[in-house]
Amino acid sequence: MIAPAGFLLPESVLYSDWFGVLATFVAINTVIYVVLGSIKIFPKVRLRRHRGASRRSETRSIHPDAPV
């Protein structure tokens, strides 16, 4: 049994302008996806704030006098 070796383009196609534009688009698209994937992998960076919308205004502890 012979496995297919793939599809080879002639050299004239590889050096054509439209193929260069396509290769550039694919390269930029790959870089964008790598950056977006890297952003998803790492935890979100939060600026250190003591008070703000992300903080509770009152305690939810079972001890009502606990600090907020």
mmCIF file of C-alpha atoms in Angstrom:
data_model
loop_
_atom_site.group_PDB
_atom_site.id
_atom_site.type_symbol
_atom_site.label_atom_id
_atom_site.label_comp_id
_atom_site.label_asym_id
_atom_site.label_seq_id
_atom_site.Cartn_x
_atom_site.Cartn_y
_atom_site.Cartn_z
ATOM 1 C CA MET A 1 0.000 0.000 0.000
ATOM 2 C CA ILE A 2 1.322 3.421 -0.957
ATOM 3 C CA ALA A 3 0.570 6.387 1.323
ATOM 4 C CA PRO A 4 -0.196 9.682 -0.393
ATOM 5 C CA ALA A 5 2.813 11.999 -0.305
ATOM 6 C CA GLY A 6 0.818 15.218 -0.319
ATOM 7 C CA PHE A 7 0.148 17.946 -2.811
ATOM 8 C CA LEU A 8 3.093 19.912 -4.128
ATOM 9 C CA LEU A 9 2.686 23.273 -5.802
ATOM 10 C CA PRO A 10 4.937 24.304 -8.648
ATOM 11 C CA GLU A 11 7.680 26.801 -7.842
ATOM 12 C CA SER A 12 6.048 29.539 -9.910
ATOM 13 C CA VAL A 13 3.003 29.488 -7.615
ATOM 14 C CA LEU A 14 5.146 29.762 -4.490
ATOM 15 C CA TYR A 15 6.832 32.936 -5.766
ATOM 16 C CA SER A 16 3.654 34.614 -7.012
ATOM 17 C CA ASP A 17 2.303 37.801 -5.398
ATOM 18 C CA TRP A 18 -1.027 36.355 -4.271
ATOM 19 C CA PHE A 19 0.726 33.473 -2.543
ATOM 20 C CA GLY A 20 2.959 35.944 -0.692
ATOM 21 C CA VAL A 21 -0.105 37.897 0.441
ATOM 22 C CA LEU A 22 -1.782 34.679 1.573
ATOM 23 C CA ALA A 23 1.342 33.554 3.461
ATOM 24 C CA THR A 24 1.581 36.963 5.154
ATOM 25 C CA PHE A 25 -2.080 36.794 6.193
ATOM 26 C CA VAL A 26 -1.615 33.321 7.637
ATOM 27 C CA ALA A 27 1.508 34.432 9.527
ATOM 28 C CA ILE A 28 -0.219 37.484 11.045
ATOM 29 C CA ASN A 29 -3.290 35.399 11.904
ATOM 30 C CA THR A 30 -1.096 32.820 13.627
ATOM 31 C CA VAL A 31 0.661 35.483 15.700
ATOM 32 C CA ILE A 32 -2.693 36.963 16.756
ATOM 33 C CA TYR A 33 -3.987 33.550 17.857
ATOM 34 C CA VAL A 34 -0.780 32.843 19.783
ATOM 35 C CA VAL A 35 -1.119 36.161 21.627
ATOM 36 C CA LEU A 36 -4.819 35.575 22.390
ATOM 37 C CA GLY A 37 -4.104 32.014 23.517
ATOM 38 C CA SER A 38 -1.309 33.205 25.783
ATOM 39 C CA ILE A 39 -3.613 35.799 27.321
ATOM 40 C CA LYS A 40 -6.167 33.073 28.075
ATOM 41 C CA ILE A 41 -3.553 30.816 29.691
ATOM 42 C CA PHE A 42 -2.207 33.308 32.201
ATOM 43 C CA PRO A 43 -4.287 34.578 35.126
ATOM 44 C CA LYS A 44 -5.911 37.974 34.882
ATOM 45 C CA VAL A 45 -3.775 40.824 36.137
ATOM 46 C CA ARG A 46 -5.610 42.850 38.740
ATOM 47 C CA LEU A 47 -4.449 46.191 40.000
ATOM 48 C CA ARG A 48 -4.195 46.313 43.749
ATOM 49 C CA ARG A 49 -7.019 48.325 45.197
ATOM 50 C CA HIS A 50 -8.165 48.353 48.766
ATOM 51 C CA ARG A 51 -11.640 49.674 48.057
ATOM 52 C CA GLY A 52 -13.656 49.558 44.915
ATOM 53 C CA ALA A 53 -16.423 47.816 43.067
ATOM 54 C CA SER A 54 -14.777 44.435 43.502
ATOM 55 C CA ARG A 55 -14.933 44.634 47.298
ATOM 56 C CA ARG A 56 -17.933 43.835 49.470
ATOM 57 C CA SER A 57 -19.462 46.655 51.439
ATOM 58 C CA GLU A 58 -20.477 44.384 54.286
ATOM 59 C CA THR A 59 -19.241 41.138 55.713
ATOM 60 C CA ARG A 60 -20.716 37.788 54.696
ATOM 61 C CA SER A 61 -19.030 35.997 57.551
ATOM 62 C CA ILE A 62 -20.915 34.062 60.197
ATOM 63 C CA HIS A 63 -19.277 36.459 62.651
ATOM 64 C CA PRO A 64 -21.070 39.808 62.175
ATOM 65 C CA ASP A 65 -18.235 41.803 63.718
ATOM 66 C CA ALA A 66 -15.578 40.357 61.397
ATOM 67 C CA PRO A 67 -13.600 42.796 59.255
ATOM 68 C CA VAL A 68 -14.889 43.346 55.726
#
